[in-house]
Tab-separated table of C-alpha atoms in Angstrom:
chain	number	residue	atom	x	y	z
A	1	MET	CA	0.015	0.028	0.176
A	2	SER	CA	1.612	3.221	-0.888
A	3	ALA	CA	2.011	6.105	1.662
A	4	GLU	CA	-0.864	8.271	-0.075
A	5	THR	CA	-3.284	5.581	0.150
A	6	ALA	CA	-2.428	4.764	3.721
A	7	ASP	CA	-3.033	8.563	4.767
A	8	THR	CA	-6.413	8.372	3.215
A	9	ALA	CA	-7.546	5.060	4.375
A	10	GLU	CA	-10.150	4.764	7.228
A	11	PRO	CA	-8.306	4.860	10.638
A	12	THR	CA	-8.588	1.659	12.816
A	13	PRO	CA	-10.226	2.052	16.178
A	14	GLU	CA	-6.996	1.803	17.927
A	15	ARG	CA	-5.448	4.592	15.560
A	16	ALA	CA	-8.521	6.866	16.163
A	17	THR	CA	-8.293	6.481	19.902
A	18	GLU	CA	-4.686	7.381	19.708
A	19	GLY	CA	-5.424	10.228	17.602
A	20	ARG	CA	-8.312	11.416	20.216
A	21	ARG	CA	-5.662	11.108	23.109
A	22	ARG	CA	-3.216	13.166	21.323
A	23	GLU	CA	-5.743	16.037	20.564
A	24	GLN	CA	-6.797	15.816	24.223
A	25	ARG	CA	-3.347	16.141	25.440
A	26	GLY	CA	-2.825	19.172	22.963
A	27	TRP	CA	-6.209	20.764	24.241
A	28	TYR	CA	-5.041	20.568	27.764
A	29	PHE	CA	-2.230	22.859	26.843
A	30	TYR	CA	-4.202	25.849	25.965
A	31	ASP	CA	-5.334	25.907	29.663
A	32	PHE	CA	-1.620	25.721	30.514
A	33	ALA	CA	-0.874	28.605	28.074
A	34	CYS	CA	-3.672	31.236	28.932
A	35	SER	CA	-4.225	30.460	32.434
A	36	VAL	CA	-1.007	32.533	33.371
A	37	TYR	CA	-2.902	35.523	32.369
A	38	SER	CA	-5.813	34.785	34.687
A	39	THR	CA	-3.674	34.161	37.799
A	40	SER	CA	-0.601	36.319	37.371
A	41	VAL	CA	-2.210	39.233	35.620
A	42	LEU	CA	-5.712	39.419	36.405
A	43	THR	CA	-5.841	38.077	40.015
A	44	VAL	CA	-2.620	38.920	41.311
A	45	PHE	CA	-0.604	42.050	39.808
A	46	LEU	CA	-2.757	43.973	37.588
A	47	GLY	CA	-5.526	45.036	39.855
A	48	PRO	CA	-3.359	46.412	42.659
A	49	TYR	CA	-0.761	47.965	40.356
A	50	LEU	CA	-3.300	49.558	37.939
A	51	THR	CA	-5.276	50.847	41.020
A	52	SER	CA	-1.994	52.412	42.457
A	53	ILE	CA	-1.002	54.001	38.608
A	54	ALA	CA	-4.734	55.633	39.121
A	55	LYS	CA	-4.258	56.671	42.484
A	56	ALA	CA	-1.109	58.632	41.455
A	57	ALA	CA	-2.748	60.050	38.518
A	58	ALA	CA	-5.824	60.952	40.801
A	59	ASP	CA	-7.198	64.679	41.563
A	60	ALA	CA	-7.220	65.698	45.183
A	61	ASP	CA	-10.679	63.808	45.638
A	62	GLY	CA	-9.113	60.446	44.702
A	63	PHE	CA	-10.738	60.718	41.157
A	64	VAL	CA	-9.463	60.033	37.611
A	65	HIS	CA	-11.478	61.351	34.751
A	66	PRO	CA	-11.126	59.189	31.551
A	67	LEU	CA	-12.891	60.514	28.632
A	68	GLY	CA	-14.183	63.289	30.973
A	69	ILE	CA	-16.131	60.885	33.287
A	70	PRO	CA	-15.295	61.121	37.123
A	71	VAL	CA	-14.215	57.662	38.203
A	72	ARG	CA	-12.785	56.775	41.889
A	73	ALA	CA	-9.428	55.435	41.307
A	74	GLY	CA	-10.272	52.141	43.264
A	75	SER	CA	-13.056	51.620	40.900
A	76	LEU	CA	-10.978	51.955	37.602
A	77	PHE	CA	-10.016	48.066	37.449
A	78	ALA	CA	-13.423	46.785	38.028
A	79	TYR	CA	-14.958	49.076	35.561
A	80	ALA	CA	-12.030	48.104	32.956
A	81	VAL	CA	-13.125	44.459	33.593
A	82	SER	CA	-16.806	45.401	32.698
A	83	VAL	CA	-15.955	47.163	29.586
A	84	SER	CA	-13.774	44.215	28.328
A	85	VAL	CA	-16.848	41.993	28.873
A	86	VAL	CA	-19.013	44.198	26.685
A	87	VAL	CA	-16.318	44.209	23.733
A	88	ALA	CA	-16.159	40.349	24.018
A	89	VAL	CA	-19.937	40.394	23.816
A	90	VAL	CA	-19.835	42.042	20.455
A	91	VAL	CA	-16.986	39.995	18.983
A	92	MET	CA	-17.838	36.371	20.198
A	93	PRO	CA	-21.138	36.045	18.296
A	94	ILE	CA	-18.940	36.528	15.113
A	95	VAL	CA	-16.316	34.324	15.865
A	96	GLY	CA	-18.766	31.412	16.800
A	97	ALA	CA	-20.294	31.828	13.599
A	98	ALA	CA	-17.163	31.975	11.596
A	99	ALA	CA	-15.967	28.727	13.382
A	100	ASP	CA	-19.226	26.740	12.956
A	101	ARG	CA	-19.645	27.838	9.167
A	102	THR	CA	-16.095	27.423	8.388
A	103	GLY	CA	-14.993	24.635	10.722
A	104	ARG	CA	-11.767	26.513	10.853
A	105	LYS	CA	-11.496	26.927	14.687
A	106	LYS	CA	-7.813	26.742	14.608
A	107	PRO	CA	-6.914	29.960	12.811
A	108	LEU	CA	-9.570	32.113	14.829
A	109	LEU	CA	-8.289	30.450	18.047
A	110	ALA	CA	-4.608	31.610	16.871
A	111	ALA	CA	-5.761	34.974	16.122
A	112	ALA	CA	-7.591	35.548	19.503
A	113	ALA	CA	-4.893	33.955	21.479
A	114	TYR	CA	-1.957	35.940	19.967
A	115	VAL	CA	-3.731	39.569	20.045
A	116	GLY	CA	-4.440	38.789	23.784
A	117	ALA	CA	-0.656	37.647	24.434
A	118	ALA	CA	0.623	40.836	22.783
A	119	ALA	CA	-1.575	42.956	24.784
A	120	THR	CA	-0.505	41.462	27.978
A	121	THR	CA	3.347	41.610	26.841
A	122	GLY	CA	2.604	45.221	26.448
A	123	MET	CA	1.933	45.880	29.930
A	124	PHE	CA	5.364	46.126	30.651
A	125	PHE	CA	5.032	49.753	29.352
A	126	LEU	CA	2.872	50.527	32.353
A	127	ASP	CA	4.348	53.025	34.630
A	128	GLY	CA	3.976	56.807	35.729
A	129	HIS	CA	0.423	57.835	35.242
A	130	ARG	CA	-0.410	55.557	32.446
A	131	TYR	CA	-3.675	54.374	33.720
A	132	LEU	CA	-5.431	54.855	30.410
A	133	LEU	CA	-2.911	52.704	28.831
A	134	GLY	CA	-3.455	49.947	31.371
A	135	ALA	CA	-7.148	49.840	31.081
A	136	PHE	CA	-6.702	49.819	27.279
A	137	LEU	CA	-4.467	46.862	27.307
A	138	LEU	CA	-6.733	45.177	30.153
A	139	ILE	CA	-9.877	45.467	27.883
A	140	VAL	CA	-7.769	43.992	24.834
A	141	ALA	CA	-6.500	41.171	26.571
A	142	ASN	CA	-9.480	40.255	28.514
A	143	ALA	CA	-11.702	40.210	25.566
A	144	SER	CA	-9.204	38.226	23.534
A	145	ILE	CA	-9.154	35.334	26.077
A	146	SER	CA	-12.894	35.317	26.211
A	147	VAL	CA	-13.071	34.843	22.430
A	148	SER	CA	-10.196	32.380	22.444
A	149	MET	CA	-12.046	30.306	24.871
A	150	VAL	CA	-15.430	30.132	22.810
A	151	LEU	CA	-13.184	28.009	20.499
A	152	TYR	CA	-11.062	26.028	22.946
A	153	ASN	CA	-14.354	24.981	24.749
A	154	ALA	CA	-16.038	24.267	21.450
A	155	TYR	CA	-13.384	21.309	20.867
A	156	LEU	CA	-14.411	19.496	24.015
A	157	PRO	CA	-17.644	17.595	22.451
A	158	GLN	CA	-15.294	16.831	19.343
A	159	ILE	CA	-12.452	15.141	21.184
A	160	ALA	CA	-14.304	13.636	24.099
A	161	GLY	CA	-17.077	11.070	24.388
A	162	PRO	CA	-19.872	11.728	26.766
A	163	ASP	CA	-18.552	9.675	29.431
A	164	GLU	CA	-15.224	11.154	29.477
A	165	ARG	CA	-15.868	14.737	29.574
A	166	ASP	CA	-15.962	15.434	33.092
A	167	ALA	CA	-12.694	13.897	33.621
A	168	VAL	CA	-11.181	15.517	30.313
A	169	SER	CA	-12.778	18.956	31.227
A	170	SER	CA	-11.221	18.783	34.705
A	171	ARG	CA	-7.764	17.700	33.529
A	172	GLY	CA	-7.722	20.681	31.394
A	173	TRP	CA	-8.365	22.999	34.161
A	174	ALA	CA	-5.779	20.984	36.283
A	175	PHE	CA	-3.156	21.777	33.563
A	176	GLY	CA	-4.450	25.530	33.861
A	177	TYR	CA	-3.634	25.729	37.672
A	178	THR	CA	-0.343	23.805	37.491
A	179	SER	CA	1.226	26.580	34.921
A	180	GLY	CA	-0.451	29.421	37.141
A	181	ALA	CA	1.365	27.853	40.217
A	182	LEU	CA	4.690	27.338	38.303
A	183	VAL	CA	4.662	30.827	37.108
A	184	LEU	CA	3.689	32.370	40.315
A	185	VAL	CA	6.587	30.638	41.983
A	186	LEU	CA	8.912	32.456	39.451
A	187	ASN	CA	6.852	35.749	40.018
A	188	LEU	CA	7.401	35.183	43.531
A	189	VAL	CA	10.955	34.648	43.405
A	190	LEU	CA	11.273	37.741	41.047
A	191	TYR	CA	9.200	40.139	43.005
A	192	THR	CA	10.675	39.344	46.558
A	193	GLY	CA	14.234	39.485	45.390
A	194	HIS	CA	13.785	42.528	42.902
A	195	ASP	CA	16.603	44.466	44.734
A	196	SER	CA	19.015	41.575	44.384
A	197	PHE	CA	18.259	41.521	40.603
A	198	GLY	CA	18.754	45.345	40.392
A	199	LEU	CA	15.128	45.992	39.846
A	200	SER	CA	12.767	48.365	41.321
A	201	GLU	CA	9.463	46.895	42.693
A	202	SER	CA	7.805	48.683	39.653
A	203	ASP	CA	9.913	47.028	37.190
A	204	ALA	CA	9.507	43.624	38.841
A	205	VAL	CA	5.835	43.933	38.554
A	206	ARG	CA	5.917	44.847	34.816
A	207	ILE	CA	8.148	42.064	34.099
A	208	CYS	CA	5.859	39.546	35.696
A	209	LEU	CA	2.811	41.033	33.731
A	210	ALA	CA	4.730	40.982	30.334
A	211	SER	CA	5.966	37.320	30.912
A	212	ALA	CA	2.363	36.175	31.358
A	213	GLY	CA	1.905	37.302	27.720
A	214	VAL	CA	5.154	35.608	26.420
A	215	TRP	CA	4.249	32.320	28.141
A	216	TRP	CA	0.652	32.505	26.907
A	217	GLY	CA	1.834	32.934	23.298
A	218	ALA	CA	4.566	30.489	23.413
A	219	PHE	CA	2.582	27.579	24.808
A	220	THR	CA	-0.375	28.208	22.335
A	221	LEU	CA	1.863	26.512	19.861
A	222	VAL	CA	1.240	23.045	21.390
A	223	PRO	CA	-2.696	23.084	20.685
A	224	LEU	CA	-2.160	24.687	17.357
A	225	ARG	CA	0.058	21.980	16.295
A	226	ARG	CA	-2.359	19.044	17.628
A	227	LEU	CA	-5.922	20.106	17.435
A	228	ARG	CA	-7.323	19.400	13.881
A	229	ASP	CA	-10.363	21.178	12.251
A	230	ARG	CA	-13.146	19.074	11.066
A	231	ARG	CA	-15.014	19.793	7.754
A	232	VAL	CA	-18.272	21.174	7.743
A	233	ALA	CA	-21.017	21.302	4.814
A	234	PRO	CA	-20.451	23.980	2.583
A	235	GLY	CA	-23.103	26.856	2.117
A	236	GLY	CA	-24.197	29.914	3.504
A	237	GLU	CA	-22.909	33.534	3.444
A	238	GLY	CA	-19.781	34.565	4.715
A	239	ALA	CA	-19.476	33.919	8.427
A	240	VAL	CA	-17.936	37.136	9.645
A	241	GLY	CA	-20.734	39.201	7.789
A	242	SER	CA	-23.478	37.034	8.984
A	243	GLY	CA	-22.246	36.874	12.570
A	244	TRP	CA	-25.106	38.826	14.322
A	245	ARG	CA	-27.632	37.076	12.044
A	246	GLN	CA	-26.221	33.753	13.040
A	247	LEU	CA	-26.516	34.864	16.647
A	248	ARG	CA	-30.136	35.531	16.220
A	249	ALA	CA	-30.573	32.132	14.504
A	250	THR	CA	-28.515	30.430	17.288
A	251	LEU	CA	-30.877	32.229	20.041
A	252	ARG	CA	-33.983	31.181	17.925
A	253	ASP	CA	-32.609	27.470	18.001
A	254	MET	CA	-31.949	27.609	21.665
A	255	ARG	CA	-35.516	28.218	22.250
A	256	ARG	CA	-36.127	24.725	21.024
A	257	HIS	CA	-34.022	23.645	23.835
A	258	PRO	CA	-35.510	25.354	26.828
A	259	LEU	CA	-33.753	23.371	29.204
A	260	THR	CA	-30.419	24.142	27.830
A	261	LEU	CA	-31.175	27.944	28.165
A	262	SER	CA	-32.216	27.430	31.854
A	263	PHE	CA	-28.993	25.984	32.802
A	264	LEU	CA	-27.201	28.814	30.725
A	265	LEU	CA	-29.045	31.476	32.838
A	266	ALA	CA	-28.119	29.570	36.227
A	267	TYR	CA	-24.636	29.576	35.074
A	268	LEU	CA	-24.507	33.247	34.050
A	269	VAL	CA	-25.638	34.110	37.705
A	270	TYR	CA	-23.271	32.120	39.693
A	271	ASN	CA	-20.314	32.364	37.457
A	272	ASP	CA	-20.778	35.999	37.493
A	273	GLY	CA	-19.914	35.884	41.165
A	274	ILE	CA	-17.128	33.331	40.601
A	275	GLN	CA	-15.443	35.736	38.170
A	276	THR	CA	-15.747	38.690	40.055
A	277	VAL	CA	-14.193	37.084	43.140
A	278	ILE	CA	-11.467	35.860	41.107
A	279	SER	CA	-10.631	39.158	39.531
A	280	GLN	CA	-11.261	41.432	42.784
A	281	ALA	CA	-9.543	39.193	45.486
A	282	SER	CA	-6.248	40.942	45.213
A	283	VAL	CA	-7.645	44.491	45.120
A	284	PHE	CA	-9.644	43.602	48.411
A	285	GLY	CA	-6.585	41.827	50.047
A	286	SER	CA	-4.258	44.825	49.452
A	287	GLU	CA	-6.698	47.715	49.806
A	288	GLU	CA	-9.204	46.508	52.445
A	289	LEU	CA	-7.272	43.972	54.296
A	290	GLY	CA	-3.756	45.803	54.167
A	291	LEU	CA	-1.829	42.631	52.853
A	292	ASP	CA	1.349	43.106	50.931
A	293	GLN	CA	2.173	41.919	47.419
A	294	THR	CA	4.045	38.919	48.760
A	295	THR	CA	1.244	37.743	50.865
A	296	LEU	CA	-1.208	37.853	47.909
A	297	ILE	CA	1.111	36.170	45.540
A	298	THR	CA	1.541	33.257	48.278
A	299	ALA	CA	-2.148	33.112	48.890
A	300	VAL	CA	-3.054	32.894	44.918
A	301	LEU	CA	0.012	30.288	44.711
A	302	LEU	CA	-1.962	28.220	47.228
A	303	VAL	CA	-5.146	28.700	45.362
A	304	GLN	CA	-3.428	27.316	42.337
A	305	VAL	CA	-1.811	24.282	43.947
A	306	LEU	CA	-5.108	23.195	45.781
A	307	ALA	CA	-7.028	23.935	42.759
A	308	VAL	CA	-5.494	21.157	40.691
A	309	ALA	CA	-6.372	18.697	43.737
A	310	GLY	CA	-9.826	20.318	43.656
A	311	ALA	CA	-10.524	20.087	40.126
A	312	LEU	CA	-9.474	16.445	39.851
A	313	GLY	CA	-11.384	15.591	43.199
A	314	MET	CA	-14.606	17.264	42.349
A	315	GLY	CA	-14.260	15.267	38.820
A	316	ARG	CA	-14.224	12.048	40.969
A	317	LEU	CA	-17.348	13.146	43.121
A	318	ALA	CA	-18.971	13.991	39.808
A	319	ARG	CA	-18.469	10.331	38.869
A	320	ALA	CA	-20.175	9.324	42.181
A	321	TYR	CA	-22.895	11.855	42.601
A	322	GLY	CA	-23.446	13.737	39.493
A	323	ALA	CA	-21.901	16.853	38.222
A	324	LYS	CA	-25.336	18.998	39.001
A	325	ARG	CA	-25.051	17.987	42.736
A	326	THR	CA	-21.405	18.664	43.048
A	327	ILE	CA	-21.561	21.954	41.518
A	328	LEU	CA	-24.457	22.918	43.847
A	329	ALA	CA	-22.341	21.561	46.843
A	330	SER	CA	-19.577	23.936	45.790
A	331	LEU	CA	-21.888	27.070	45.360
A	332	VAL	CA	-22.930	26.640	49.103
A	333	VAL	CA	-18.949	26.802	49.933
A	334	TRP	CA	-18.571	29.850	47.785
A	335	THR	CA	-21.253	31.553	49.807
A	336	LEU	CA	-19.514	30.743	53.069
A	337	ILE	CA	-16.324	31.947	51.367
A	338	LEU	CA	-17.866	35.435	50.931
A	339	VAL	CA	-19.540	35.596	54.476
A	340	SER	CA	-16.217	34.972	56.114
A	341	GLY	CA	-14.445	37.391	53.783
A	342	TYR	CA	-16.602	40.070	55.081
A	343	PHE	CA	-15.569	39.471	58.677
A	344	LEU	CA	-11.986	38.657	57.758
A	345	PRO	CA	-9.773	40.807	60.103
A	346	SER	CA	-7.054	43.321	58.354
A	347	ASP	CA	-3.492	42.584	58.741
A	348	ALA	CA	-4.236	38.797	59.178
A	349	PRO	CA	-2.236	36.846	56.314
A	350	VAL	CA	-3.110	33.545	58.135
A	351	PHE	CA	-6.991	33.903	58.048
A	352	PHE	CA	-6.495	34.991	54.334
A	353	TYR	CA	-4.616	31.913	53.590
A	354	VAL	CA	-7.434	29.720	54.958
A	355	LEU	CA	-9.926	31.515	52.765
A	356	ALA	CA	-7.616	31.266	49.751
A	357	SER	CA	-7.526	27.271	50.384
A	358	ALA	CA	-11.179	27.100	50.620
A	359	ILE	CA	-11.336	28.864	47.228
A	360	GLY	CA	-8.750	26.664	45.854
A	361	LEU	CA	-10.738	23.542	46.562
A	362	VAL	CA	-13.965	24.609	44.795
A	363	LEU	CA	-12.583	26.851	42.259
A	364	GLY	CA	-11.452	24.638	39.650
A	365	GLY	CA	-14.092	21.955	40.037
A	366	SER	CA	-16.915	24.237	39.770
A	367	GLN	CA	-15.946	25.748	36.653
A	368	ALA	CA	-14.621	22.421	35.207
A	369	LEU	CA	-17.781	20.530	35.766
A	370	SER	CA	-19.923	23.467	34.508
A	371	ARG	CA	-18.216	23.232	31.247
A	372	SER	CA	-18.534	19.193	30.988
A	373	LEU	CA	-22.268	19.582	31.796
A	374	PHE	CA	-22.957	22.138	29.389
A	375	SER	CA	-21.429	19.980	26.654
A	376	HIS	CA	-23.877	17.379	27.050
A	377	LEU	CA	-26.607	20.025	26.427
A	378	VAL	CA	-25.318	21.180	22.870
A	379	PRO	CA	-26.815	19.827	19.748
A	380	ARG	CA	-24.551	18.092	17.447
A	381	GLY	CA	-22.936	20.493	14.914
A	382	LYS	CA	-23.515	23.674	16.675
A	383	GLU	CA	-20.909	23.256	19.385
A	384	ALA	CA	-19.241	26.717	18.707
A	385	GLU	CA	-22.188	28.607	18.108
A	386	TYR	CA	-23.692	27.182	21.625
A	387	PHE	CA	-20.239	27.690	23.425
A	388	SER	CA	-20.281	31.281	22.183
A	389	ALA	CA	-23.404	31.583	24.320
A	390	TYR	CA	-21.918	29.714	27.076
A	391	GLU	CA	-18.657	31.651	27.011
A	392	MET	CA	-20.759	34.880	27.077
A	393	SER	CA	-22.027	33.485	30.337
A	394	ASP	CA	-18.678	32.464	31.394
A	395	ARG	CA	-16.793	35.625	30.739
A	396	GLY	CA	-18.761	37.451	28.162
A	397	LEU	CA	-21.824	38.520	30.324
A	398	SER	CA	-20.004	38.647	33.729
A	399	TRP	CA	-20.029	42.278	33.555
A	400	LEU	CA	-22.547	42.761	36.278
A	401	GLY	CA	-20.457	41.367	39.375
A	402	PRO	CA	-17.445	43.623	38.589
A	403	LEU	CA	-19.913	46.616	38.110
A	404	VAL	CA	-21.814	45.862	41.231
A	405	PHE	CA	-18.461	45.442	43.121
A	406	GLY	CA	-17.237	48.643	41.605
A	407	LEU	CA	-20.275	50.845	42.377
A	408	ALA	CA	-20.707	49.359	45.910
A	409	TYR	CA	-17.079	50.903	46.474
A	410	GLN	CA	-17.779	53.838	44.538
A	411	LEU	CA	-20.705	54.645	46.950
A	412	THR	CA	-19.463	53.365	50.185
A	413	GLY	CA	-15.779	53.642	50.141
A	414	SER	CA	-15.629	49.862	51.561
A	415	TYR	CA	-14.237	46.805	50.071
A	416	ARG	CA	-16.106	44.868	52.487
A	417	ASP	CA	-19.635	46.243	51.418
A	418	ALA	CA	-18.467	45.176	47.774
A	419	ILE	CA	-17.522	41.778	48.437
A	420	ILE	CA	-20.599	40.904	50.511
A	421	SER	CA	-22.975	41.905	47.658
A	422	LEU	CA	-21.642	39.117	45.611
A	423	VAL	CA	-23.421	36.563	47.780
A	424	ILE	CA	-26.779	37.054	45.931
A	425	PHE	CA	-24.918	35.741	42.693
A	426	PHE	CA	-24.542	32.346	44.241
A	427	VAL	CA	-27.761	32.163	46.135
A	428	ILE	CA	-30.034	32.853	42.961
A	429	GLY	CA	-27.639	30.759	40.804
A	430	SER	CA	-28.101	27.738	42.971
A	431	VAL	CA	-31.781	27.956	43.140
A	432	LEU	CA	-31.963	28.373	39.196
A	433	LEU	CA	-29.496	25.336	38.939
A	434	ALA	CA	-31.512	23.086	41.200
A	435	ARG	CA	-34.534	23.571	39.087
A	436	VAL	CA	-32.832	22.309	35.974
A	437	PRO	CA	-33.811	18.462	35.068
A	438	VAL	CA	-30.316	17.773	33.537
A	439	ARG	CA	-30.776	14.195	32.407
A	440	GLN	CA	-34.060	15.618	30.497
A	441	ALA	CA	-32.115	18.361	29.146
A	442	VAL	CA	-29.424	16.216	27.799
A	443	ALA	CA	-32.016	14.138	26.191
A	444	ALA	CA	-33.992	16.966	24.716
A	445	ALA	CA	-30.452	17.927	23.197
A	446	GLY	CA	-30.343	14.620	21.351
A	447	ASN	CA	-27.535	13.505	23.116
A	448	PRO	CA	-26.787	10.113	24.941
A	449	VAL	CA	-27.575	10.474	28.592
A	450	PRO	CA	-24.521	9.468	30.882
A	451	GLU	CA	-24.935	7.027	33.614
A	452	ARG	CA	-24.387	9.600	36.155
A	453	ILE	CA	-25.054	13.445	35.607
């Protein structure tokens, strides 16, 4: 048999299985690449650093004036996160439609990833009073990672069977938290020893921010080499031009699957709370609790380490009790974390570490299981479109939490009031999720129902 014939022959089951495993291993590495942005940039360094730059540029009353709008310097970071979400909402439907119409997820994933990585690398130039540059780069990077995750998540139903998606999704999160922990260790060494490296504290922070962009871009090469695009039936008009029309068609189609919409609504609410806690935790720790940057880095490092075990452990719990019950249990823990945070004493790093440990144990699992549960509710052939809607819930519509957080601080001047306001997202989200009959929802989407879900 010629080499050409062998390449086009129908693959054996063993070869197909190995090909799927190879794709899965490549898929994990995008979490490994981009999670460093979420941890080092969004969670640890950028919030306090951008806030300090804004405060340095603020007037006597503590306000900056982007586009002539008075904004309390301490609220700038939260507002920038909200704006990035709005930008993502505009772009994601176009990208999701393009991916499903052309079947070319990989080039779009590359474009989104490298725009985000470039914006993150550009954060090296944040100094002085450049709070507007910082807000702009944050908006671009945060919107880019949201768009890239639409395409990344849309691969899950294609590379994993129904009974293995919880495990595959959890391993992806575990890879992400592993890279986050590794890079945070390097960040901690650089930041705490900046004097011995001949760097100022500001220089060290800017290098940590920029290195996350370099890491993101470098390790994105792995999934781009291993993931493959699937052919789709030709037809239809240009994907980009019809993006919003496609979104309307997707929403009309989703009305045929009201239980899928019910899950998305629940996820939108409780994940808004999760995303806000992640993005605002370091600002709360530094500004309200008076903790230094080294303590914050160490706490987030603790989150990363425990999140690996948490994601894998909750994956095992889901196999025993079902993903829905496991997620509901995690939301109870999230509520208790916020209540405890409200009463957390200032200048008490030990208590902050305890809280960080609790966050780590539920963070990865609640997100990984939500992703795998949703993958069962997606009609076949509409993965990117539906995951575009999911990503709007995951990152794209998670603007209300940061906005509420920023407004609470703007009105009260207290980050404790801001953090306790997020409890409502977990309470309402739990109630909505409890009302979704997930086995019925999977069957209604035309997918096989796993033994345990």
